[in-house]
């Protein structure tokens, strides 16, 4: 990639749009009209939008890492900034060295070679983003030491602060049940909820007999730290723990959309395989809902919405209170390895601070 891509993390400030983007609307961190290298052109021509999303996401992570390093108190922060820039340049240089010939000799045809090359670029981006997130976690730990230490010691769901709701056809129970897709391992979910995320009239008796997952809770809390109490519903089920804000008995999609973090970007082999071992349906969620700038599709409207595909598969959200402020606590299970006691490849915990329309990542570990 050219020089404007080398400094992608130093000067790029991306705003979060009001609406989710479809794959056809996905954009990388650079101007495709100025794409010159083969890698840049492949990214711009990727019809799925995956490569554009990953390129833009990498820029977002790099930008925040640079910003956090600049305000850190590390005695060697100038050297750390230089090392970061050097490693980013090395990553881009390596991508530019990817030669079509390296893939065509091992493939049956040109099309297969293109797909293999595209997959290699995608995996390279995912690995680079993971490395950047690890570095970001260390810097955030230093910049927000007291908060991050508290988060590590208080990472269990505190049920005493929430009111559990009995099964009901009315909000907020119906919001917790229907808003984000299937959260019942053995339930035929579309027999309960419509595409408009409302309970079907013919399913009302079945809803009232529900036992076990999902458990629905509600609570009044200033989740945006703007001095106003919000009505919040928490749904904990087989596949996710989701927070949602509701007003006047309806899901407040715009307000709820501010809660979700950048784990929604990751999809594909690195997450899909392990999820499929448990249930094949949630696999589709990663390819369908991973968007740039932490956005998800399906809220408030999504013509192709299928409630059998959970939007927030294997993500668990909660609220953590610390020194008079409320934080969003996220536990990401998408990278769990079922065959090992612990997976250390990717940061699982995220602590966000919401302040009105602004979301700040404070800890990741």
mmCIF file of C-alpha atoms in Angstrom:
data_model
loop_
_atom_site.group_PDB
_atom_site.id
_atom_site.type_symbol
_atom_site.label_atom_id
_atom_site.label_comp_id
_atom_site.label_asym_id
_atom_site.label_seq_id
_atom_site.Cartn_x
_atom_site.Cartn_y
_atom_site.Cartn_z
ATOM 1 C CA UNK A 1 0.000 0.000 0.000
ATOM 2 C CA UNK A 2 1.166 3.548 -0.597
ATOM 3 C CA UNK A 3 2.429 6.159 1.850
ATOM 4 C CA UNK A 4 -1.056 7.381 2.766
ATOM 5 C CA UNK A 5 -1.767 3.900 4.101
ATOM 6 C CA UNK A 6 1.470 3.733 6.088
ATOM 7 C CA UNK A 7 0.264 6.578 8.279
ATOM 8 C CA UNK A 8 -3.337 5.346 8.383
ATOM 9 C CA UNK A 9 -3.309 5.075 12.166
ATOM 10 C CA UNK A 10 -1.660 8.429 12.817
ATOM 11 C CA UNK A 11 -4.143 10.828 11.285
ATOM 12 C CA UNK A 12 -7.368 8.910 10.756
ATOM 13 C CA UNK A 13 -10.263 9.993 12.952
ATOM 14 C CA UNK A 14 -13.389 8.076 12.088
ATOM 15 C CA UNK A 15 -16.848 9.147 13.087
ATOM 16 C CA UNK A 16 -19.501 6.585 13.964
ATOM 17 C CA UNK A 17 -22.417 6.871 11.587
ATOM 18 C CA UNK A 18 -26.036 6.824 12.612
ATOM 19 C CA UNK A 19 -26.896 3.773 10.542
ATOM 20 C CA UNK A 20 -25.285 0.377 10.099
ATOM 21 C CA UNK A 21 -23.537 -0.320 6.824
ATOM 22 C CA UNK A 22 -24.212 -3.208 4.496
ATOM 23 C CA UNK A 23 -21.261 -5.068 2.902
ATOM 24 C CA UNK A 24 -21.874 -3.144 -0.342
ATOM 25 C CA UNK A 25 -21.436 0.125 1.594
ATOM 26 C CA UNK A 26 -18.297 -0.949 3.467
ATOM 27 C CA UNK A 27 -15.275 1.297 3.059
ATOM 28 C CA UNK A 28 -11.588 0.825 3.882
ATOM 29 C CA UNK A 29 -9.459 3.445 5.650
ATOM 30 C CA UNK A 30 -8.196 4.838 2.331
ATOM 31 C CA UNK A 31 -9.732 6.264 -0.843
ATOM 32 C CA UNK A 32 -10.349 3.458 -3.329
ATOM 33 C CA UNK A 33 -10.223 5.985 -6.173
ATOM 34 C CA UNK A 34 -6.513 6.356 -5.356
ATOM 35 C CA UNK A 35 -5.781 2.645 -4.928
ATOM 36 C CA UNK A 36 -2.556 1.725 -6.731
ATOM 37 C CA UNK A 37 -1.087 -1.459 -5.288
ATOM 38 C CA UNK A 38 -2.558 -4.888 -6.021
ATOM 39 C CA UNK A 39 -3.434 -5.344 -2.345
ATOM 40 C CA UNK A 40 -5.292 -2.042 -2.236
ATOM 41 C CA UNK A 41 -7.250 -3.011 -5.342
ATOM 42 C CA UNK A 42 -8.117 -6.428 -3.892
ATOM 43 C CA UNK A 43 -9.400 -4.777 -0.741
ATOM 44 C CA UNK A 44 -11.537 -2.336 -2.727
ATOM 45 C CA UNK A 45 -12.877 -5.055 -5.040
ATOM 46 C CA UNK A 46 -13.810 -7.485 -2.263
ATOM 47 C CA UNK A 47 -17.561 -7.890 -2.790
ATOM 48 C CA UNK A 48 -18.177 -9.255 0.716
ATOM 49 C CA UNK A 49 -16.873 -6.066 2.325
ATOM 50 C CA UNK A 50 -14.808 -8.119 4.789
ATOM 51 C CA UNK A 51 -11.432 -6.737 3.733
ATOM 52 C CA UNK A 52 -12.690 -3.142 3.717
ATOM 53 C CA UNK A 53 -14.115 -3.609 7.199
ATOM 54 C CA UNK A 54 -10.895 -5.129 8.514
ATOM 55 C CA UNK A 55 -8.738 -2.408 6.988
ATOM 56 C CA UNK A 56 -10.915 0.287 8.508
ATOM 57 C CA UNK A 57 -11.036 -1.495 11.847
ATOM 58 C CA UNK A 58 -7.255 -1.845 11.949
ATOM 59 C CA UNK A 59 -7.011 1.894 11.371
ATOM 60 C CA UNK A 60 -9.379 2.565 14.267
ATOM 61 C CA UNK A 61 -7.415 0.358 16.666
ATOM 62 C CA UNK A 62 -4.096 1.816 15.508
ATOM 63 C CA UNK A 63 -5.415 5.355 15.944
ATOM 64 C CA UNK A 64 -6.541 4.712 19.514
ATOM 65 C CA UNK A 65 -3.321 2.908 20.401
ATOM 66 C CA UNK A 66 -1.262 5.848 19.140
ATOM 67 C CA UNK A 67 -3.456 8.313 21.018
ATOM 68 C CA UNK A 68 -3.215 6.331 24.276
ATOM 69 C CA UNK A 69 0.560 5.968 23.958
ATOM 70 C CA UNK A 70 0.967 9.721 23.514
ATOM 71 C CA UNK A 71 -0.799 10.472 26.809
ATOM 72 C CA UNK A 72 0.777 7.556 28.689
ATOM 73 C CA UNK A 73 3.386 7.940 31.426
ATOM 74 C CA UNK A 74 5.754 5.285 30.076
ATOM 75 C CA UNK A 75 9.328 6.605 30.380
ATOM 76 C CA UNK A 76 10.083 5.074 26.969
ATOM 77 C CA UNK A 77 6.868 6.090 25.232
ATOM 78 C CA UNK A 78 8.719 7.800 22.341
ATOM 79 C CA UNK A 79 10.505 4.528 21.600
ATOM 80 C CA UNK A 80 7.198 2.656 21.884
ATOM 81 C CA UNK A 81 5.615 5.041 19.367
ATOM 82 C CA UNK A 82 8.539 4.514 17.000
ATOM 83 C CA UNK A 83 8.330 0.722 17.379
ATOM 84 C CA UNK A 84 4.610 0.850 16.678
ATOM 85 C CA UNK A 85 5.082 2.858 13.495
ATOM 86 C CA UNK A 86 7.913 0.573 12.368
ATOM 87 C CA UNK A 87 5.794 -2.547 12.940
ATOM 88 C CA UNK A 88 2.898 -1.013 11.010
ATOM 89 C CA UNK A 89 5.171 -0.199 8.102
ATOM 90 C CA UNK A 90 6.537 -3.747 8.190
ATOM 91 C CA UNK A 91 3.005 -5.179 8.112
ATOM 92 C CA UNK A 92 2.065 -3.084 5.065
ATOM 93 C CA UNK A 93 5.347 -3.898 3.332
ATOM 94 C CA UNK A 94 4.713 -7.608 3.850
ATOM 95 C CA UNK A 95 1.231 -7.307 2.350
ATOM 96 C CA UNK A 96 2.634 -5.502 -0.685
ATOM 97 C CA UNK A 97 5.029 -8.381 -1.286
ATOM 98 C CA UNK A 98 2.177 -10.860 -1.700
ATOM 99 C CA UNK A 99 2.579 -12.050 -5.256
ATOM 100 C CA UNK A 100 -0.154 -13.587 -7.372
ATOM 101 C CA UNK A 101 2.396 -16.138 -8.578
ATOM 102 C CA UNK A 102 2.838 -17.431 -5.037
ATOM 103 C CA UNK A 103 -0.760 -18.618 -5.076
ATOM 104 C CA UNK A 104 -1.400 -19.580 -8.702
ATOM 105 C CA UNK A 105 1.265 -22.321 -8.619
ATOM 106 C CA UNK A 106 -0.612 -24.119 -5.837
ATOM 107 C CA UNK A 107 -4.117 -23.540 -7.215
ATOM 108 C CA UNK A 108 -6.129 -25.179 -9.974
ATOM 109 C CA UNK A 109 -7.092 -21.915 -11.630
ATOM 110 C CA UNK A 110 -6.978 -18.131 -11.429
ATOM 111 C CA UNK A 111 -10.193 -17.912 -9.420
ATOM 112 C CA UNK A 112 -8.935 -20.282 -6.715
ATOM 113 C CA UNK A 113 -5.670 -18.367 -6.526
ATOM 114 C CA UNK A 114 -7.568 -15.118 -6.025
ATOM 115 C CA UNK A 115 -9.672 -16.614 -3.224
ATOM 116 C CA UNK A 116 -6.620 -18.038 -1.458
ATOM 117 C CA UNK A 117 -4.846 -14.714 -1.713
ATOM 118 C CA UNK A 118 -7.876 -12.893 -0.364
ATOM 119 C CA UNK A 119 -8.099 -15.327 2.566
ATOM 120 C CA UNK A 120 -4.414 -14.806 3.310
ATOM 121 C CA UNK A 121 -4.906 -11.027 3.408
ATOM 122 C CA UNK A 122 -7.947 -11.395 5.676
ATOM 123 C CA UNK A 123 -6.089 -13.626 8.136
ATOM 124 C CA UNK A 124 -3.103 -11.262 8.074
ATOM 125 C CA UNK A 125 -5.383 -8.381 9.019
ATOM 126 C CA UNK A 126 -7.052 -10.349 11.805
ATOM 127 C CA UNK A 127 -3.675 -11.325 13.253
ATOM 128 C CA UNK A 128 -2.403 -7.762 13.041
ATOM 129 C CA UNK A 129 -5.540 -6.390 14.705
ATOM 130 C CA UNK A 130 -5.205 -8.940 17.502
ATOM 131 C CA UNK A 131 -1.560 -7.897 18.047
ATOM 132 C CA UNK A 132 -2.577 -4.228 18.140
ATOM 133 C CA UNK A 133 -5.361 -4.981 20.619
ATOM 134 C CA UNK A 134 -2.891 -6.719 22.927
ATOM 135 C CA UNK A 135 -0.622 -3.693 22.829
ATOM 136 C CA UNK A 136 -3.615 -1.421 23.399
ATOM 137 C CA UNK A 137 -4.638 -3.472 26.426
ATOM 138 C CA UNK A 138 -1.235 -2.954 28.063
ATOM 139 C CA UNK A 139 -1.331 0.793 27.469
ATOM 140 C CA UNK A 140 -4.916 1.095 28.708
ATOM 141 C CA UNK A 141 -3.975 -0.875 31.820
ATOM 142 C CA UNK A 142 -1.320 1.716 32.565
ATOM 143 C CA UNK A 143 -3.475 4.737 31.724
ATOM 144 C CA UNK A 144 -6.496 3.457 33.712
ATOM 145 C CA UNK A 145 -4.724 1.298 36.279
ATOM 146 C CA UNK A 146 -7.181 1.637 39.174
ATOM 147 C CA UNK A 147 -10.256 1.068 36.986
ATOM 148 C CA UNK A 148 -8.780 -1.959 35.206
ATOM 149 C CA UNK A 149 -7.671 -3.570 38.473
ATOM 150 C CA UNK A 150 -11.165 -3.072 39.894
ATOM 151 C CA UNK A 151 -12.708 -4.593 36.755
ATOM 152 C CA UNK A 152 -10.573 -7.715 37.098
ATOM 153 C CA UNK A 153 -11.731 -8.180 40.668
ATOM 154 C CA UNK A 154 -15.432 -7.554 39.949
ATOM 155 C CA UNK A 155 -16.144 -9.448 36.745
ATOM 156 C CA UNK A 156 -19.078 -11.524 37.964
ATOM 157 C CA UNK A 157 -22.696 -10.678 37.184
ATOM 158 C CA UNK A 158 -24.312 -9.127 40.282
ATOM 159 C CA UNK A 159 -27.888 -10.379 40.128
ATOM 160 C CA UNK A 160 -28.832 -8.476 43.307
ATOM 161 C CA UNK A 161 -28.743 -5.185 41.409
ATOM 162 C CA UNK A 162 -31.262 -6.357 38.808
ATOM 163 C CA UNK A 163 -34.922 -7.338 38.954
ATOM 164 C CA UNK A 164 -35.599 -10.667 37.251
ATOM 165 C CA UNK A 165 -38.771 -10.671 35.189
ATOM 166 C CA UNK A 166 -41.152 -13.625 34.975
ATOM 167 C CA UNK A 167 -42.157 -14.790 31.479
ATOM 168 C CA UNK A 168 -44.545 -12.304 29.935
ATOM 169 C CA UNK A 169 -45.884 -11.321 26.541
ATOM 170 C CA UNK A 170 -45.379 -7.656 27.468
ATOM 171 C CA UNK A 171 -42.304 -5.405 27.462
ATOM 172 C CA UNK A 172 -39.666 -5.365 28.787
ATOM 173 C CA UNK A 173 -39.664 -9.191 28.878
ATOM 174 C CA UNK A 174 -40.705 -9.377 25.227
ATOM 175 C CA UNK A 175 -37.864 -6.976 24.307
ATOM 176 C CA UNK A 176 -35.292 -9.144 26.054
ATOM 177 C CA UNK A 177 -36.667 -12.243 24.361
ATOM 178 C CA UNK A 178 -37.032 -11.003 20.792
ATOM 179 C CA UNK A 179 -34.691 -8.061 20.179
ATOM 180 C CA UNK A 180 -31.455 -9.816 19.204
ATOM 181 C CA UNK A 181 -32.359 -13.220 17.814
ATOM 182 C CA UNK A 182 -32.336 -16.741 19.191
ATOM 183 C CA UNK A 183 -31.053 -17.103 22.738
ATOM 184 C CA UNK A 184 -32.633 -20.495 23.445
ATOM 185 C CA UNK A 185 -30.544 -23.535 22.586
ATOM 186 C CA UNK A 186 -33.359 -25.972 21.892
ATOM 187 C CA UNK A 187 -36.239 -23.598 21.154
ATOM 188 C CA UNK A 188 -37.736 -22.992 17.720
ATOM 189 C CA UNK A 189 -37.252 -19.278 18.045
ATOM 190 C CA UNK A 190 -39.165 -18.059 15.003
ATOM 191 C CA UNK A 191 -42.277 -19.671 16.429
ATOM 192 C CA UNK A 192 -42.099 -17.139 19.294
ATOM 193 C CA UNK A 193 -41.078 -13.856 17.649
ATOM 194 C CA UNK A 194 -41.914 -11.962 14.467
ATOM 195 C CA UNK A 195 -39.406 -10.204 12.230
ATOM 196 C CA UNK A 196 -40.492 -6.998 13.932
ATOM 197 C CA UNK A 197 -39.188 -8.463 17.208
ATOM 198 C CA UNK A 198 -42.635 -8.828 18.690
ATOM 199 C CA UNK A 199 -44.143 -11.933 20.295
ATOM 200 C CA UNK A 200 -46.571 -13.786 18.050
ATOM 201 C CA UNK A 201 -50.121 -13.933 19.344
ATOM 202 C CA UNK A 202 -50.328 -17.675 18.757
ATOM 203 C CA UNK A 203 -47.211 -18.159 20.910
ATOM 204 C CA UNK A 204 -48.426 -16.259 23.977
ATOM 205 C CA UNK A 205 -49.319 -19.391 25.964
ATOM 206 C CA UNK A 206 -45.919 -20.953 25.185
ATOM 207 C CA UNK A 207 -44.124 -17.796 26.334
ATOM 208 C CA UNK A 208 -45.841 -17.880 29.713
ATOM 209 C CA UNK A 209 -44.663 -21.491 30.172
ATOM 210 C CA UNK A 210 -41.001 -20.718 29.424
ATOM 211 C CA UNK A 211 -38.575 -22.062 32.016
ATOM 212 C CA UNK A 212 -34.852 -21.433 32.109
ATOM 213 C CA UNK A 213 -33.007 -19.554 29.364
ATOM 214 C CA UNK A 214 -33.244 -16.811 28.503
ATOM 215 C CA UNK A 215 -33.390 -15.009 31.836
ATOM 216 C CA UNK A 216 -34.622 -11.432 31.487
ATOM 217 C CA UNK A 217 -33.772 -8.654 33.944
ATOM 218 C CA UNK A 218 -34.540 -4.945 34.155
ATOM 219 C CA UNK A 219 -32.993 -2.007 35.956
ATOM 220 C CA UNK A 220 -33.020 1.788 36.055
ATOM 221 C CA UNK A 221 -29.494 3.098 35.645
ATOM 222 C CA UNK A 222 -27.692 6.056 34.093
ATOM 223 C CA UNK A 223 -25.989 3.905 31.502
ATOM 224 C CA UNK A 224 -24.890 6.885 29.372
ATOM 225 C CA UNK A 225 -23.521 8.859 32.341
ATOM 226 C CA UNK A 226 -25.538 11.894 31.269
ATOM 227 C CA UNK A 227 -27.451 12.370 34.524
ATOM 228 C CA UNK A 228 -30.617 10.683 33.237
ATOM 229 C CA UNK A 229 -31.793 7.269 34.428
ATOM 230 C CA UNK A 230 -32.372 4.801 31.584
ATOM 231 C CA UNK A 231 -34.697 1.807 31.539
ATOM 232 C CA UNK A 232 -32.368 -1.079 30.735
ATOM 233 C CA UNK A 233 -33.199 -4.705 29.988
ATOM 234 C CA UNK A 234 -30.631 -7.505 30.182
ATOM 235 C CA UNK A 235 -31.181 -10.819 28.401
ATOM 236 C CA UNK A 236 -28.978 -13.754 29.448
ATOM 237 C CA UNK A 237 -29.381 -16.920 27.415
ATOM 238 C CA UNK A 238 -27.509 -19.725 25.686
ATOM 239 C CA UNK A 239 -25.731 -17.535 23.151
ATOM 240 C CA UNK A 240 -25.340 -14.038 24.580
ATOM 241 C CA UNK A 241 -25.995 -11.568 27.364
ATOM 242 C CA UNK A 242 -27.397 -8.417 25.754
ATOM 243 C CA UNK A 243 -28.161 -4.978 27.142
ATOM 244 C CA UNK A 244 -30.913 -2.905 25.591
ATOM 245 C CA UNK A 245 -32.495 0.441 26.417
ATOM 246 C CA UNK A 246 -36.246 0.815 26.116
ATOM 247 C CA UNK A 247 -38.653 3.746 26.263
ATOM 248 C CA UNK A 248 -42.428 3.745 26.421
ATOM 249 C CA UNK A 249 -42.475 -0.050 26.320
ATOM 250 C CA UNK A 250 -40.472 -0.285 23.080
ATOM 251 C CA UNK A 251 -36.859 -0.998 22.198
ATOM 252 C CA UNK A 252 -34.929 2.251 21.806
ATOM 253 C CA UNK A 253 -32.777 1.070 18.932
ATOM 254 C CA UNK A 254 -30.722 4.242 18.531
ATOM 255 C CA UNK A 255 -29.809 4.399 22.219
ATOM 256 C CA UNK A 256 -29.119 0.654 22.422
ATOM 257 C CA UNK A 257 -26.810 0.735 19.422
ATOM 258 C CA UNK A 258 -24.255 2.786 21.381
ATOM 259 C CA UNK A 259 -23.563 -0.122 23.714
ATOM 260 C CA UNK A 260 -21.919 -2.622 21.380
ATOM 261 C CA UNK A 261 -18.165 -2.883 21.002
ATOM 262 C CA UNK A 262 -15.704 -3.733 18.288
ATOM 263 C CA UNK A 263 -15.767 -7.503 18.864
ATOM 264 C CA UNK A 264 -18.580 -7.489 16.330
ATOM 265 C CA UNK A 265 -15.996 -7.045 13.593
ATOM 266 C CA UNK A 266 -14.515 -10.500 13.962
ATOM 267 C CA UNK A 267 -16.029 -13.393 12.063
ATOM 268 C CA UNK A 268 -14.994 -16.292 9.892
ATOM 269 C CA UNK A 269 -12.804 -19.298 10.644
ATOM 270 C CA UNK A 270 -11.279 -18.015 13.863
ATOM 271 C CA UNK A 271 -14.630 -17.821 15.571
ATOM 272 C CA UNK A 272 -17.031 -19.770 13.406
ATOM 273 C CA UNK A 273 -15.539 -23.226 13.885
ATOM 274 C CA UNK A 274 -15.821 -23.300 17.667
ATOM 275 C CA UNK A 275 -19.340 -21.866 17.696
ATOM 276 C CA UNK A 276 -20.462 -24.477 15.193
ATOM 277 C CA UNK A 277 -19.419 -27.221 17.570
ATOM 278 C CA UNK A 278 -22.158 -26.037 19.899
ATOM 279 C CA UNK A 279 -24.814 -25.003 17.406
ATOM 280 C CA UNK A 280 -24.566 -24.436 13.664
ATOM 281 C CA UNK A 281 -27.035 -21.541 13.488
ATOM 282 C CA UNK A 282 -24.985 -18.778 15.201
ATOM 283 C CA UNK A 283 -22.142 -19.212 12.700
ATOM 284 C CA UNK A 284 -23.956 -17.000 10.226
ATOM 285 C CA UNK A 285 -24.076 -14.088 12.661
ATOM 286 C CA UNK A 286 -20.388 -13.278 12.200
ATOM 287 C CA UNK A 287 -20.582 -12.839 8.443
ATOM 288 C CA UNK A 288 -23.926 -11.054 8.577
ATOM 289 C CA UNK A 289 -23.389 -8.518 11.335
ATOM 290 C CA UNK A 290 -19.700 -7.532 11.430
ATOM 291 C CA UNK A 291 -19.516 -3.906 10.291
ATOM 292 C CA UNK A 292 -17.071 -0.977 10.449
ATOM 293 C CA UNK A 293 -17.027 1.490 13.329
ATOM 294 C CA UNK A 294 -18.522 -0.983 15.790
ATOM 295 C CA UNK A 295 -21.878 -0.961 14.015
ATOM 296 C CA UNK A 296 -24.333 -3.807 13.671
ATOM 297 C CA UNK A 297 -27.180 -4.314 11.252
ATOM 298 C CA UNK A 298 -30.647 -5.267 12.415
ATOM 299 C CA UNK A 299 -31.362 -2.276 14.640
ATOM 300 C CA UNK A 300 -33.773 -0.732 14.124
ATOM 301 C CA UNK A 301 -34.714 -2.223 10.750
ATOM 302 C CA UNK A 302 -33.313 -5.089 8.764
ATOM 303 C CA UNK A 303 -35.377 -6.531 5.909
ATOM 304 C CA UNK A 304 -33.450 -9.808 5.966
ATOM 305 C CA UNK A 305 -33.646 -10.206 9.749
ATOM 306 C CA UNK A 306 -34.044 -13.826 10.782
ATOM 307 C CA UNK A 307 -34.460 -14.205 14.553
ATOM 308 C CA UNK A 308 -32.855 -17.630 14.319
ATOM 309 C CA UNK A 309 -29.498 -15.877 13.764
ATOM 310 C CA UNK A 310 -28.417 -14.144 17.001
ATOM 311 C CA UNK A 311 -26.819 -10.774 16.373
ATOM 312 C CA UNK A 312 -24.692 -10.866 19.517
ATOM 313 C CA UNK A 313 -23.683 -14.519 19.493
ATOM 314 C CA UNK A 314 -21.192 -15.460 22.235
ATOM 315 C CA UNK A 315 -20.916 -11.927 23.619
ATOM 316 C CA UNK A 316 -21.994 -11.185 27.198
ATOM 317 C CA UNK A 317 -22.662 -7.602 28.257
ATOM 318 C CA UNK A 318 -23.148 -6.243 31.775
ATOM 319 C CA UNK A 319 -22.923 -2.939 33.656
ATOM 320 C CA UNK A 320 -20.100 -2.208 36.106
ATOM 321 C CA UNK A 321 -20.134 0.718 38.542
ATOM 322 C CA UNK A 322 -16.908 2.436 39.598
ATOM 323 C CA UNK A 323 -16.451 5.750 41.418
ATOM 324 C CA UNK A 324 -19.836 7.160 40.493
ATOM 325 C CA UNK A 325 -19.716 6.153 36.822
ATOM 326 C CA UNK A 326 -21.292 3.255 34.973
ATOM 327 C CA UNK A 327 -19.253 1.186 32.540
ATOM 328 C CA UNK A 328 -20.212 -1.412 29.949
ATOM 329 C CA UNK A 329 -18.442 -4.693 30.749
ATOM 330 C CA UNK A 330 -18.085 -7.155 27.878
ATOM 331 C CA UNK A 331 -16.973 -10.777 27.987
ATOM 332 C CA UNK A 332 -16.161 -12.114 24.523
ATOM 333 C CA UNK A 333 -16.474 -15.911 24.139
ATOM 334 C CA UNK A 334 -16.012 -15.948 20.375
ATOM 335 C CA UNK A 335 -12.388 -17.036 20.639
ATOM 336 C CA UNK A 336 -12.837 -19.668 23.345
ATOM 337 C CA UNK A 337 -11.037 -22.917 22.756
ATOM 338 C CA UNK A 338 -13.211 -25.731 24.069
ATOM 339 C CA UNK A 339 -10.177 -28.030 24.287
ATOM 340 C CA UNK A 340 -8.056 -25.789 26.502
ATOM 341 C CA UNK A 341 -8.685 -24.316 29.918
ATOM 342 C CA UNK A 342 -7.752 -20.836 28.731
ATOM 343 C CA UNK A 343 -7.358 -19.040 25.423
ATOM 344 C CA UNK A 344 -4.741 -16.277 25.496
ATOM 345 C CA UNK A 345 -4.762 -15.361 21.809
ATOM 346 C CA UNK A 346 -7.318 -12.576 21.977
ATOM 347 C CA UNK A 347 -8.386 -10.183 24.766
ATOM 348 C CA UNK A 348 -11.680 -11.425 26.196
ATOM 349 C CA UNK A 349 -12.668 -8.612 28.536
ATOM 350 C CA UNK A 350 -13.586 -5.085 27.501
ATOM 351 C CA UNK A 351 -14.573 -2.152 29.702
ATOM 352 C CA UNK A 352 -16.253 0.780 27.953
ATOM 353 C CA UNK A 353 -17.380 4.159 29.239
ATOM 354 C CA UNK A 354 -20.453 5.666 27.603
ATOM 355 C CA UNK A 355 -20.744 9.449 27.801
ATOM 356 C CA UNK A 356 -23.748 10.567 25.806
ATOM 357 C CA UNK A 357 -22.978 9.662 22.181
ATOM 358 C CA UNK A 358 -19.314 8.906 22.872
ATOM 359 C CA UNK A 359 -17.950 5.451 23.722
ATOM 360 C CA UNK A 360 -14.431 5.097 25.136
ATOM 361 C CA UNK A 361 -12.584 1.796 25.503
ATOM 362 C CA UNK A 362 -10.909 1.941 28.926
ATOM 363 C CA UNK A 363 -9.620 -1.616 29.486
ATOM 364 C CA UNK A 364 -9.117 -4.729 27.404
ATOM 365 C CA UNK A 365 -7.511 -7.889 28.764
#
